[in-house]
mmCIF file of C-alpha atoms in Angstrom:
data_model
loop_
_atom_site.group_PDB
_atom_site.id
_atom_site.type_symbol
_atom_site.label_atom_id
_atom_site.label_comp_id
_atom_site.label_asym_id
_atom_site.label_seq_id
_atom_site.Cartn_x
_atom_site.Cartn_y
_atom_site.Cartn_z
ATOM 1 C CA UNK A 233 0.097 -0.202 0.157
ATOM 2 C CA UNK A 234 1.250 3.545 -0.732
ATOM 3 C CA UNK A 235 1.895 6.649 1.312
ATOM 4 C CA UNK A 236 0.394 9.668 -0.595
ATOM 5 C CA UNK A 237 0.724 13.136 -0.142
ATOM 6 C CA UNK A 238 -2.343 15.226 -1.603
ATOM 7 C CA UNK A 239 -1.724 19.006 -2.033
ATOM 8 C CA UNK A 240 -5.125 20.549 -2.729
ATOM 9 C CA UNK A 241 -6.259 24.130 -2.274
ATOM 10 C CA UNK A 242 -9.773 23.825 -0.777
ATOM 11 C CA UNK A 243 -11.071 20.995 1.225
ATOM 12 C CA UNK A 244 -13.963 20.206 3.725
ATOM 13 C CA UNK A 245 -15.549 21.982 5.305
ATOM 14 C CA UNK A 246 -15.706 23.626 2.020
ATOM 15 C CA UNK A 247 -17.884 20.678 0.312
ATOM 16 C CA UNK A 248 -18.634 22.589 -2.738
ATOM 17 C CA UNK A 249 -15.160 23.134 -3.770
ATOM 18 C CA UNK A 250 -13.299 20.372 -2.025
ATOM 19 C CA UNK A 251 -15.717 17.321 -2.007
ATOM 20 C CA UNK A 252 -14.005 15.410 -5.112
ATOM 21 C CA UNK A 253 -10.619 15.710 -3.384
ATOM 22 C CA UNK A 254 -12.035 14.330 -0.064
ATOM 23 C CA UNK A 255 -14.204 11.563 -1.579
ATOM 24 C CA UNK A 256 -11.006 10.242 -3.657
ATOM 25 C CA UNK A 257 -8.986 10.221 -0.611
ATOM 26 C CA UNK A 258 -11.444 8.422 1.765
ATOM 27 C CA UNK A 259 -11.806 5.736 -1.198
ATOM 28 C CA UNK A 260 -8.025 5.360 -1.141
ATOM 29 C CA UNK A 261 -7.937 4.864 2.646
ATOM 30 C CA UNK A 262 -10.578 2.498 2.115
ATOM 31 C CA UNK A 263 -8.257 0.282 -0.055
ATOM 32 C CA UNK A 264 -5.448 0.401 2.481
ATOM 33 C CA UNK A 265 -3.617 3.599 1.449
ATOM 34 C CA UNK A 266 -2.375 6.105 3.586
ATOM 35 C CA UNK A 267 -3.252 9.786 2.819
ATOM 36 C CA UNK A 268 -1.853 13.295 4.180
ATOM 37 C CA UNK A 269 -3.523 16.530 2.970
ATOM 38 C CA UNK A 270 -2.056 19.742 2.631
ATOM 39 C CA UNK A 271 -4.584 22.554 2.180
ATOM 40 C CA UNK A 272 -5.740 26.170 3.176
ATOM 41 C CA UNK A 273 -8.008 27.192 6.033
ATOM 42 C CA UNK A 274 -11.722 27.216 4.650
ATOM 43 C CA UNK A 275 -12.745 30.639 3.395
ATOM 44 C CA UNK A 276 -15.208 32.260 6.122
ATOM 45 C CA UNK A 277 -18.661 32.511 3.928
ATOM 46 C CA UNK A 278 -18.354 28.460 3.594
ATOM 47 C CA UNK A 279 -18.739 28.386 7.347
ATOM 48 C CA UNK A 280 -21.354 28.570 10.078
ATOM 49 C CA UNK A 281 -19.050 29.684 12.801
ATOM 50 C CA UNK A 282 -15.128 30.801 12.701
ATOM 51 C CA UNK A 283 -12.630 28.044 12.044
ATOM 52 C CA UNK A 284 -10.456 27.074 15.211
ATOM 53 C CA UNK A 285 -6.852 28.062 15.051
ATOM 54 C CA UNK A 286 -7.054 30.461 11.751
ATOM 55 C CA UNK A 287 -4.310 32.412 11.599
ATOM 56 C CA UNK A 288 -1.542 30.090 12.526
ATOM 57 C CA UNK A 289 0.563 29.297 9.735
ATOM 58 C CA UNK A 290 0.061 25.540 10.029
ATOM 59 C CA UNK A 291 -2.377 23.589 11.845
ATOM 60 C CA UNK A 292 -2.641 19.862 11.977
ATOM 61 C CA UNK A 293 -5.902 18.058 12.386
ATOM 62 C CA UNK A 294 -7.583 14.679 11.999
ATOM 63 C CA UNK A 295 -10.587 14.666 9.432
ATOM 64 C CA UNK A 296 -12.607 11.241 8.844
ATOM 65 C CA UNK A 297 -9.217 9.174 9.006
ATOM 66 C CA UNK A 298 -6.990 11.900 7.017
ATOM 67 C CA UNK A 299 -4.345 13.680 8.650
ATOM 68 C CA UNK A 300 -4.643 17.257 7.220
ATOM 69 C CA UNK A 301 -2.214 20.246 7.748
ATOM 70 C CA UNK A 302 -4.085 23.806 7.264
ATOM 71 C CA UNK A 303 -1.442 26.035 5.854
ATOM 72 C CA UNK A 304 -1.534 30.146 6.170
ATOM 73 C CA UNK A 305 -1.565 32.805 5.512
ATOM 74 C CA UNK A 306 -5.092 33.965 4.586
ATOM 75 C CA UNK A 307 -5.548 37.661 3.654
ATOM 76 C CA UNK A 308 -8.587 37.876 1.680
ATOM 77 C CA UNK A 309 -12.045 37.619 3.517
ATOM 78 C CA UNK A 310 -14.440 37.972 0.677
ATOM 79 C CA UNK A 311 -12.325 36.833 -2.610
ATOM 80 C CA UNK A 312 -11.052 40.518 -2.951
ATOM 81 C CA UNK A 313 -8.774 39.955 -6.278
ATOM 82 C CA UNK A 314 -5.753 41.718 -5.312
ATOM 83 C CA UNK A 315 -5.573 39.824 -1.836
ATOM 84 C CA UNK A 316 -6.432 36.695 -3.650
ATOM 85 C CA UNK A 317 -3.548 37.091 -6.012
ATOM 86 C CA UNK A 318 -1.111 37.846 -3.279
ATOM 87 C CA UNK A 319 -2.312 34.561 -1.499
ATOM 88 C CA UNK A 320 -1.800 32.887 -5.099
ATOM 89 C CA UNK A 321 1.890 33.404 -5.011
ATOM 90 C CA UNK A 322 2.541 33.213 -1.150
ATOM 91 C CA UNK A 323 0.661 29.871 -0.946
ATOM 92 C CA UNK A 324 3.271 28.208 -3.223
ATOM 93 C CA UNK A 325 5.954 28.704 -0.272
ATOM 94 C CA UNK A 326 3.471 27.481 2.409
ATOM 95 C CA UNK A 327 2.462 24.424 0.691
ATOM 96 C CA UNK A 328 6.011 23.544 0.028
ATOM 97 C CA UNK A 329 6.695 23.815 3.483
ATOM 98 C CA UNK A 330 3.595 21.939 4.461
ATOM 99 C CA UNK A 331 4.647 19.000 2.161
ATOM 100 C CA UNK A 332 8.087 19.289 3.658
ATOM 101 C CA UNK A 333 7.032 18.774 7.161
ATOM 102 C CA UNK A 334 4.495 15.961 6.115
ATOM 103 C CA UNK A 335 6.563 13.161 6.626
ATOM 104 C CA UNK A 336 7.737 10.305 4.316
ATOM 105 C CA UNK A 337 5.586 9.623 1.141
ATOM 106 C CA UNK A 338 5.823 7.272 -1.832
ATOM 107 C CA UNK A 339 3.841 9.444 -4.295
ATOM 108 C CA UNK A 340 2.746 13.056 -4.394
ATOM 109 C CA UNK A 341 -0.619 14.102 -5.813
ATOM 110 C CA UNK A 342 -1.843 17.641 -6.254
ATOM 111 C CA UNK A 343 -4.712 19.530 -7.955
ATOM 112 C CA UNK A 344 -4.254 22.524 -10.275
ATOM 113 C CA UNK A 345 -5.387 25.458 -10.333
ATOM 114 C CA UNK A 346 -3.659 27.303 -8.854
ATOM 115 C CA UNK A 347 -0.606 26.312 -10.653
ATOM 116 C CA UNK A 348 1.471 27.672 -7.822
ATOM 117 C CA UNK A 349 0.509 24.652 -5.856
ATOM 118 C CA UNK A 350 1.440 22.241 -8.809
ATOM 119 C CA UNK A 351 4.909 24.059 -8.821
ATOM 120 C CA UNK A 352 5.548 23.589 -5.184
ATOM 121 C CA UNK A 353 4.434 19.917 -5.584
ATOM 122 C CA UNK A 354 6.811 19.464 -8.513
ATOM 123 C CA UNK A 355 9.877 21.107 -6.585
ATOM 124 C CA UNK A 356 9.071 18.959 -3.533
ATOM 125 C CA UNK A 357 9.173 15.767 -5.792
ATOM 126 C CA UNK A 358 12.625 17.000 -7.305
ATOM 127 C CA UNK A 359 13.874 17.513 -3.808
ATOM 128 C CA UNK A 360 12.495 14.355 -2.113
ATOM 129 C CA UNK A 361 13.049 12.055 -5.768
ATOM 130 C CA UNK A 362 9.296 11.537 -5.330
ATOM 131 C CA UNK A 363 7.098 10.880 -8.217
ATOM 132 C CA UNK A 364 4.121 13.512 -8.825
ATOM 133 C CA UNK A 365 0.655 13.147 -10.342
ATOM 134 C CA UNK A 366 -0.825 16.428 -11.297
ATOM 135 C CA UNK A 367 -4.534 16.482 -11.569
ATOM 136 C CA UNK A 368 -5.483 19.354 -13.747
ATOM 137 C CA UNK A 369 -9.351 20.693 -13.886
ATOM 138 C CA UNK A 370 -8.329 23.896 -15.631
ATOM 139 C CA UNK A 371 -5.509 25.352 -17.586
ATOM 140 C CA UNK A 372 -3.681 28.370 -15.867
ATOM 141 C CA UNK A 373 -2.629 30.832 -16.545
ATOM 142 C CA UNK A 374 -4.496 30.658 -19.987
ATOM 143 C CA UNK A 375 -7.939 30.727 -18.150
ATOM 144 C CA UNK A 376 -6.884 33.813 -16.136
ATOM 145 C CA UNK A 377 -5.685 35.755 -19.283
ATOM 146 C CA UNK A 378 -8.884 34.771 -21.127
ATOM 147 C CA UNK A 379 -10.985 35.938 -18.349
ATOM 148 C CA UNK A 380 -9.197 39.229 -18.117
ATOM 149 C CA UNK A 381 -7.894 38.758 -14.554
ATOM 150 C CA UNK A 382 -4.151 38.819 -16.105
ATOM 151 C CA UNK A 383 -2.478 40.859 -18.964
ATOM 152 C CA UNK A 384 0.496 39.683 -21.254
ATOM 153 C CA UNK A 385 3.010 40.751 -18.526
ATOM 154 C CA UNK A 386 5.522 39.869 -16.134
ATOM 155 C CA UNK A 387 3.074 37.994 -13.744
ATOM 156 C CA UNK A 388 1.672 35.946 -16.599
ATOM 157 C CA UNK A 389 5.232 34.949 -17.945
ATOM 158 C CA UNK A 390 6.140 33.812 -14.467
ATOM 159 C CA UNK A 391 3.196 31.717 -14.299
ATOM 160 C CA UNK A 392 3.595 30.458 -17.832
ATOM 161 C CA UNK A 393 7.275 29.193 -16.824
ATOM 162 C CA UNK A 394 5.743 27.522 -13.798
ATOM 163 C CA UNK A 395 3.138 25.654 -15.969
ATOM 164 C CA UNK A 396 5.954 24.601 -18.360
ATOM 165 C CA UNK A 397 8.099 23.393 -15.465
ATOM 166 C CA UNK A 398 5.103 21.492 -13.686
ATOM 167 C CA UNK A 399 4.318 19.808 -17.096
ATOM 168 C CA UNK A 400 8.065 18.834 -17.752
ATOM 169 C CA UNK A 401 8.706 17.581 -14.028
ATOM 170 C CA UNK A 402 5.395 15.644 -13.261
ATOM 171 C CA UNK A 403 5.299 12.039 -14.025
ATOM 172 C CA UNK A 404 1.721 11.987 -14.571
ATOM 173 C CA UNK A 405 -0.927 14.504 -15.525
ATOM 174 C CA UNK A 406 -4.531 13.401 -15.102
ATOM 175 C CA UNK A 407 -7.384 15.584 -16.255
ATOM 176 C CA UNK A 408 -11.450 15.381 -16.410
ATOM 177 C CA UNK A 409 -12.042 15.409 -20.041
ATOM 178 C CA UNK A 410 -10.521 14.983 -23.548
ATOM 179 C CA UNK A 411 -10.935 18.926 -24.393
ATOM 180 C CA UNK A 412 -8.628 19.640 -21.341
ATOM 181 C CA UNK A 413 -6.221 16.835 -22.377
ATOM 182 C CA UNK A 414 -5.884 18.564 -25.799
ATOM 183 C CA UNK A 415 -5.434 21.923 -23.991
ATOM 184 C CA UNK A 416 -2.796 20.702 -21.770
ATOM 185 C CA UNK A 417 -0.598 19.178 -24.499
ATOM 186 C CA UNK A 418 -0.900 22.183 -26.747
ATOM 187 C CA UNK A 419 0.350 24.022 -23.343
ATOM 188 C CA UNK A 420 3.497 21.918 -23.785
ATOM 189 C CA UNK A 421 2.567 18.581 -21.835
ATOM 190 C CA UNK A 422 3.723 15.187 -23.490
ATOM 191 C CA UNK A 423 0.720 13.692 -24.638
ATOM 192 C CA UNK A 424 2.242 10.303 -23.160
ATOM 193 C CA UNK A 425 1.811 11.891 -19.973
ATOM 194 C CA UNK A 426 -1.894 12.855 -19.997
ATOM 195 C CA UNK A 427 -4.311 10.341 -18.563
ATOM 196 C CA UNK A 428 -8.143 11.180 -18.566
ATOM 197 C CA UNK A 429 -9.859 10.538 -15.120
ATOM 198 C CA UNK A 430 -13.689 12.247 -15.390
ATOM 199 C CA UNK A 431 -15.117 13.712 -12.158
ATOM 200 C CA UNK A 432 -17.701 11.793 -10.478
ATOM 201 C CA UNK A 433 -20.895 12.209 -8.903
ATOM 202 C CA UNK A 434 -21.591 12.154 -5.146
ATOM 203 C CA UNK A 435 -22.611 8.726 -3.794
ATOM 204 C CA UNK A 436 -24.429 10.272 -1.245
ATOM 205 C CA UNK A 437 -26.975 11.700 -4.019
ATOM 206 C CA UNK A 438 -28.202 7.900 -4.195
ATOM 207 C CA UNK A 439 -29.536 7.751 -0.687
ATOM 208 C CA UNK A 440 -30.787 11.162 -0.049
ATOM 209 C CA UNK A 441 -32.869 11.356 3.380
ATOM 210 C CA UNK A 442 -36.641 11.657 3.038
ATOM 211 C CA UNK A 443 -36.718 13.998 5.820
ATOM 212 C CA UNK A 444 -38.817 17.077 4.707
ATOM 213 C CA UNK A 445 -36.406 19.860 3.527
ATOM 214 C CA UNK A 446 -36.147 23.263 5.217
ATOM 215 C CA UNK A 447 -37.323 25.839 2.378
ATOM 216 C CA UNK A 448 -39.075 29.006 2.416
ATOM 217 C CA UNK A 449 -42.978 28.666 2.952
ATOM 218 C CA UNK A 450 -43.983 30.320 -0.560
ATOM 219 C CA UNK A 451 -41.926 27.432 -2.158
ATOM 220 C CA UNK A 452 -44.569 24.654 -1.476
ATOM 221 C CA UNK A 453 -46.194 23.161 -4.021
ATOM 222 C CA UNK A 454 -44.286 25.029 -6.717
ATOM 223 C CA UNK A 455 -42.264 23.660 -9.837
ATOM 224 C CA UNK A 456 -38.908 24.374 -8.040
ATOM 225 C CA UNK A 457 -35.890 25.889 -10.017
ATOM 226 C CA UNK A 458 -32.527 25.591 -8.334
ATOM 227 C CA UNK A 459 -28.969 26.802 -8.572
ATOM 228 C CA UNK A 460 -27.040 25.619 -5.512
ATOM 229 C CA UNK A 461 -23.440 26.654 -5.578
ATOM 230 C CA UNK A 462 -20.908 29.396 -5.008
ATOM 231 C CA UNK A 463 -22.165 32.857 -6.205
ATOM 232 C CA UNK A 464 -19.315 34.618 -8.191
ATOM 233 C CA UNK A 465 -18.897 36.390 -11.355
ATOM 234 C CA UNK A 466 -18.144 33.285 -13.712
ATOM 235 C CA UNK A 467 -21.525 31.830 -12.639
ATOM 236 C CA UNK A 468 -23.610 34.105 -14.812
ATOM 237 C CA UNK A 469 -26.452 34.334 -11.908
ATOM 238 C CA UNK A 470 -27.484 37.575 -13.071
ATOM 239 C CA UNK A 471 -29.460 35.754 -16.088
ATOM 240 C CA UNK A 472 -31.046 33.558 -13.475
ATOM 241 C CA UNK A 473 -32.749 36.675 -11.614
ATOM 242 C CA UNK A 474 -33.611 38.231 -15.028
ATOM 243 C CA UNK A 475 -35.245 34.924 -16.087
ATOM 244 C CA UNK A 476 -37.265 35.109 -12.814
ATOM 245 C CA UNK A 477 -38.356 38.557 -13.791
ATOM 246 C CA UNK A 478 -39.546 37.460 -16.816
ATOM 247 C CA UNK A 479 -41.760 34.796 -15.454
ATOM 248 C CA UNK A 480 -43.119 36.515 -12.465
ATOM 249 C CA UNK A 481 -46.630 35.960 -13.686
ATOM 250 C CA UNK A 482 -46.042 32.085 -13.998
ATOM 251 C CA UNK A 483 -47.271 31.465 -10.295
ATOM 252 C CA UNK A 484 -46.721 27.848 -10.530
ATOM 253 C CA UNK A 485 -42.955 28.383 -10.979
ATOM 254 C CA UNK A 486 -40.501 29.477 -8.116
ATOM 255 C CA UNK A 487 -36.732 30.000 -8.372
ATOM 256 C CA UNK A 488 -34.187 29.227 -5.555
ATOM 257 C CA UNK A 489 -30.553 30.342 -5.275
ATOM 258 C CA UNK A 490 -28.522 28.450 -2.498
ATOM 259 C CA UNK A 491 -25.018 29.332 -1.339
ATOM 260 C CA UNK A 492 -23.115 32.258 -1.063
ATOM 261 C CA UNK A 493 -19.991 34.314 -2.501
ATOM 262 C CA UNK A 494 -18.712 37.435 -3.850
ATOM 263 C CA UNK A 495 -22.067 38.151 -5.810
ATOM 264 C CA UNK A 496 -24.371 37.312 -3.272
ATOM 265 C CA UNK A 497 -25.269 40.645 -1.968
ATOM 266 C CA UNK A 498 -25.531 42.269 -5.558
ATOM 267 C CA UNK A 499 -27.835 39.282 -6.618
ATOM 268 C CA UNK A 500 -30.009 40.019 -3.550
ATOM 269 C CA UNK A 501 -30.205 43.618 -4.038
ATOM 270 C CA UNK A 502 -31.154 43.252 -7.618
ATOM 271 C CA UNK A 503 -33.949 40.788 -6.856
ATOM 272 C CA UNK A 504 -35.088 43.386 -4.410
ATOM 273 C CA UNK A 505 -35.077 46.111 -7.117
ATOM 274 C CA UNK A 506 -37.086 44.087 -9.283
ATOM 275 C CA UNK A 507 -39.651 43.102 -6.370
ATOM 276 C CA UNK A 508 -39.225 39.327 -7.105
ATOM 277 C CA UNK A 509 -41.757 37.343 -5.165
ATOM 278 C CA UNK A 510 -40.833 33.996 -7.193
ATOM 279 C CA UNK A 511 -37.087 33.868 -6.106
ATOM 280 C CA UNK A 512 -35.753 33.269 -2.800
ATOM 281 C CA UNK A 513 -31.930 32.838 -1.199
ATOM 282 C CA UNK A 514 -31.059 30.313 0.830
ATOM 283 C CA UNK A 515 -27.591 30.385 2.699
ATOM 284 C CA UNK A 516 -25.066 27.935 2.156
ATOM 285 C CA UNK A 517 -25.976 24.232 3.394
ATOM 286 C CA UNK A 518 -24.172 21.318 4.861
ATOM 287 C CA UNK A 519 -23.776 18.573 2.190
ATOM 288 C CA UNK A 520 -26.648 16.163 2.984
ATOM 289 C CA UNK A 521 -28.953 19.432 3.351
ATOM 290 C CA UNK A 522 -27.553 20.661 0.020
ATOM 291 C CA UNK A 523 -28.297 17.266 -1.661
ATOM 292 C CA UNK A 524 -31.814 17.129 -0.096
ATOM 293 C CA UNK A 525 -32.674 20.655 -1.771
ATOM 294 C CA UNK A 526 -31.317 19.337 -5.202
ATOM 295 C CA UNK A 527 -33.595 16.403 -4.363
ATOM 296 C CA UNK A 528 -36.747 18.407 -3.623
ATOM 297 C CA UNK A 529 -36.377 20.298 -6.780
ATOM 298 C CA UNK A 530 -37.682 19.665 -10.223
ATOM 299 C CA UNK A 531 -34.956 21.494 -12.377
ATOM 300 C CA UNK A 532 -31.300 22.157 -10.986
ATOM 301 C CA UNK A 533 -29.119 24.786 -12.860
ATOM 302 C CA UNK A 534 -25.529 24.537 -14.204
ATOM 303 C CA UNK A 535 -24.486 28.172 -14.868
ATOM 304 C CA UNK A 536 -21.324 29.960 -16.589
ATOM 305 C CA UNK A 537 -20.726 33.120 -18.439
ATOM 306 C CA UNK A 538 -20.110 32.749 -22.326
ATOM 307 C CA UNK A 539 -16.231 33.687 -21.579
ATOM 308 C CA UNK A 540 -16.048 30.381 -19.501
ATOM 309 C CA UNK A 541 -15.301 28.176 -22.361
ATOM 310 C CA UNK A 542 -16.445 24.716 -20.888
ATOM 311 C CA UNK A 543 -13.934 22.273 -21.534
ATOM 312 C CA UNK A 544 -15.153 19.923 -18.815
ATOM 313 C CA UNK A 545 -18.245 19.551 -16.590
ATOM 314 C CA UNK A 546 -18.355 20.905 -12.841
ATOM 315 C CA UNK A 547 -19.015 18.313 -9.813
ATOM 316 C CA UNK A 548 -22.133 20.293 -9.131
ATOM 317 C CA UNK A 549 -23.801 18.652 -12.522
ATOM 318 C CA UNK A 550 -22.999 15.398 -11.006
ATOM 319 C CA UNK A 551 -24.481 15.792 -7.700
ATOM 320 C CA UNK A 552 -27.828 16.834 -9.856
ATOM 321 C CA UNK A 553 -27.609 13.645 -11.884
ATOM 322 C CA UNK A 554 -27.019 11.466 -8.494
ATOM 323 C CA UNK A 555 -30.089 13.057 -7.234
ATOM 324 C CA UNK A 556 -32.238 12.159 -10.558
ATOM 325 C CA UNK A 557 -32.973 15.746 -11.430
ATOM 326 C CA UNK A 558 -33.044 17.437 -14.729
ATOM 327 C CA UNK A 559 -30.427 19.822 -15.812
ATOM 328 C CA UNK A 560 -30.466 23.269 -17.141
ATOM 329 C CA UNK A 561 -27.336 24.118 -18.533
ATOM 330 C CA UNK A 562 -26.785 27.738 -18.883
ATOM 331 C CA UNK A 563 -23.239 27.153 -20.366
ATOM 332 C CA UNK A 564 -21.226 27.876 -23.256
ATOM 333 C CA UNK A 565 -20.707 25.020 -25.933
ATOM 334 C CA UNK A 566 -18.478 22.489 -24.550
ATOM 335 C CA UNK A 567 -18.171 19.167 -22.334
ATOM 336 C CA UNK A 568 -21.366 20.074 -20.347
ATOM 337 C CA UNK A 569 -23.468 20.461 -23.275
ATOM 338 C CA UNK A 570 -22.124 17.134 -24.783
ATOM 339 C CA UNK A 571 -22.731 15.320 -21.679
ATOM 340 C CA UNK A 572 -26.419 16.819 -21.453
ATOM 341 C CA UNK A 573 -26.987 15.557 -25.066
ATOM 342 C CA UNK A 574 -25.595 12.443 -24.778
ATOM 343 C CA UNK A 575 -27.387 11.620 -21.444
ATOM 344 C CA UNK A 576 -30.575 13.242 -22.480
ATOM 345 C CA UNK A 577 -30.766 14.698 -18.997
ATOM 346 C CA UNK A 578 -31.893 18.029 -19.468
ATOM 347 C CA UNK A 579 -31.799 21.279 -21.807
ATOM 348 C CA UNK A 580 -28.879 23.656 -22.777
ATOM 349 C CA UNK A 581 -29.240 27.337 -23.538
ATOM 350 C CA UNK A 582 -26.897 29.875 -24.411
ATOM 351 C CA UNK A 583 -25.655 31.785 -21.316
ATOM 352 C CA UNK A 584 -26.332 35.758 -20.855
ATOM 353 C CA UNK A 585 -29.829 35.253 -22.537
ATOM 354 C CA UNK A 586 -32.518 35.635 -20.172
ATOM 355 C CA UNK A 587 -35.557 34.856 -22.642
ATOM 356 C CA UNK A 588 -34.033 31.880 -23.819
ATOM 357 C CA UNK A 589 -33.342 30.578 -20.344
ATOM 358 C CA UNK A 590 -36.985 31.681 -19.358
ATOM 359 C CA UNK A 591 -38.219 29.740 -22.380
ATOM 360 C CA UNK A 592 -36.456 26.642 -21.069
ATOM 361 C CA UNK A 593 -37.940 26.667 -17.739
ATOM 362 C CA UNK A 594 -41.510 27.080 -19.121
ATOM 363 C CA UNK A 595 -40.696 24.117 -21.589
ATOM 364 C CA UNK A 596 -39.723 21.958 -18.633
ATOM 365 C CA UNK A 597 -42.434 23.249 -16.286
ATOM 366 C CA UNK A 598 -45.405 22.611 -19.000
ATOM 367 C CA UNK A 599 -43.800 18.857 -19.664
ATOM 368 C CA UNK A 600 -43.159 17.447 -15.848
ATOM 369 C CA UNK A 601 -43.011 14.181 -17.179
ATOM 370 C CA UNK A 602 -40.375 14.882 -19.726
ATOM 371 C CA UNK A 603 -38.478 16.612 -16.923
ATOM 372 C CA UNK A 604 -38.726 13.700 -14.751
ATOM 373 C CA UNK A 605 -37.747 11.283 -17.429
ATOM 374 C CA UNK A 606 -34.521 13.286 -17.958
ATOM 375 C CA UNK A 607 -33.843 13.301 -14.437
ATOM 376 C CA UNK A 608 -33.819 9.523 -14.516
ATOM 377 C CA UNK A 609 -31.545 9.217 -17.572
ATOM 378 C CA UNK A 610 -28.934 11.462 -15.904
ATOM 379 C CA UNK A 611 -28.983 9.145 -12.842
ATOM 380 C CA UNK A 612 -28.375 6.421 -14.996
ATOM 381 C CA UNK A 613 -25.732 7.942 -16.936
ATOM 382 C CA UNK A 614 -23.719 8.918 -14.019
ATOM 383 C CA UNK A 615 -23.809 5.568 -12.544
ATOM 384 C CA UNK A 616 -22.415 4.027 -15.868
ATOM 385 C CA UNK A 617 -19.648 6.536 -16.087
ATOM 386 C CA UNK A 618 -19.002 8.847 -13.259
ATOM 387 C CA UNK A 619 -18.262 7.101 -9.977
ATOM 388 C CA UNK A 620 -15.577 7.667 -7.275
ATOM 389 C CA UNK A 621 -14.698 3.751 -7.352
ATOM 390 C CA UNK A 622 -13.771 4.018 -11.206
ATOM 391 C CA UNK A 623 -11.664 7.090 -10.478
ATOM 392 C CA UNK A 624 -9.923 5.526 -7.448
ATOM 393 C CA UNK A 625 -9.089 2.280 -9.680
ATOM 394 C CA UNK A 626 -7.542 4.515 -12.365
ATOM 395 C CA UNK A 627 -5.231 6.485 -9.598
ATOM 396 C CA UNK A 628 -4.212 3.130 -8.020
ATOM 397 C CA UNK A 629 -2.959 1.887 -11.139
ATOM 398 C CA UNK A 630 -0.927 5.084 -11.977
ATOM 399 C CA UNK A 631 0.352 5.009 -8.335
ATOM 400 C CA UNK A 632 1.324 1.482 -8.996
ATOM 401 C CA UNK A 633 3.067 1.990 -12.142
ATOM 402 C CA UNK A 634 5.089 4.919 -10.713
ATOM 403 C CA UNK A 635 6.348 3.299 -7.558
ATOM 404 C CA UNK A 636 7.739 0.255 -9.517
ATOM 405 C CA UNK A 637 10.288 2.655 -11.342
#
């Protein structure tokens, strides 16, 4: 059995962004491996109460059988871009130190972005003569450039150099879709290093509690259209609010926005200005409650702005499929749209077009049997293609291959 060090930016209690790494680690532990996690402190808006020992440079804890090192520093309370950028670079040093003090390991695993963590893992691998597996879920720094967060300047060139060195020094590059795999190769990776390991749905979604979910009273008996997740600029949540305004006279339809994030207050204010009575906001929920809300909904939303070219599909879409609910994909053309079409598990619309979004909601509302059938299709498709057990099988084979050389 292998001793694994896993370096990942976010981890529970941040379930929306750290769920996959947590579930993969849990599955590997079940199979007899040892997993040590190096991660950051959870962001405050994902917590119901302040996290203990926040402010320390390193804090060790035990979490569901995992040995976890929380690394500081943290400067940003609400995703201020400048402070997040500062953390982006400083976290390279803290994660490198976290890896050094984690004890002997056989293989180092990391998830990128941010590319600075992958760079720390690659240098640690060089120093300790251990093989590194890098799990690539987005191509940085190119994605930052395309989104306008970076310009073609010194910082971009530094990050691009880090990316090249990561691809050169990493023994294996896993990624979640063929599209991302092609982008990694275009960015300089050796094709032979790239292995496709898709994301997976939450097994908890198969066994959602039947206990009544706590929702606003005016939701009762309505056709519920739900977005649940982080509320930030890339998610195009303004389109959902605008669509709700267009459907305000459809008394049988109600919208629900669940979660928190940098755009939350702006969305609430917009809803108040529009005087929407068919839209409610619900705070960020624990994992089981989040899944129960998805299960209580009729349609669940995956949403990205048109600038966010979709080369993969987010874990929240797999949660929706695991709960047997139809997907309304408000996303650019890409892997998400392809899966919705292949699985026949929902409808897709072009982002930032509230009229089209509203029309899709009406279509599902007026054809409840179709919406229910699409939900069942998504569940069956997920069971066949996207499970943590299948992902762990692939990672075990990679680890076995790397430890033999």
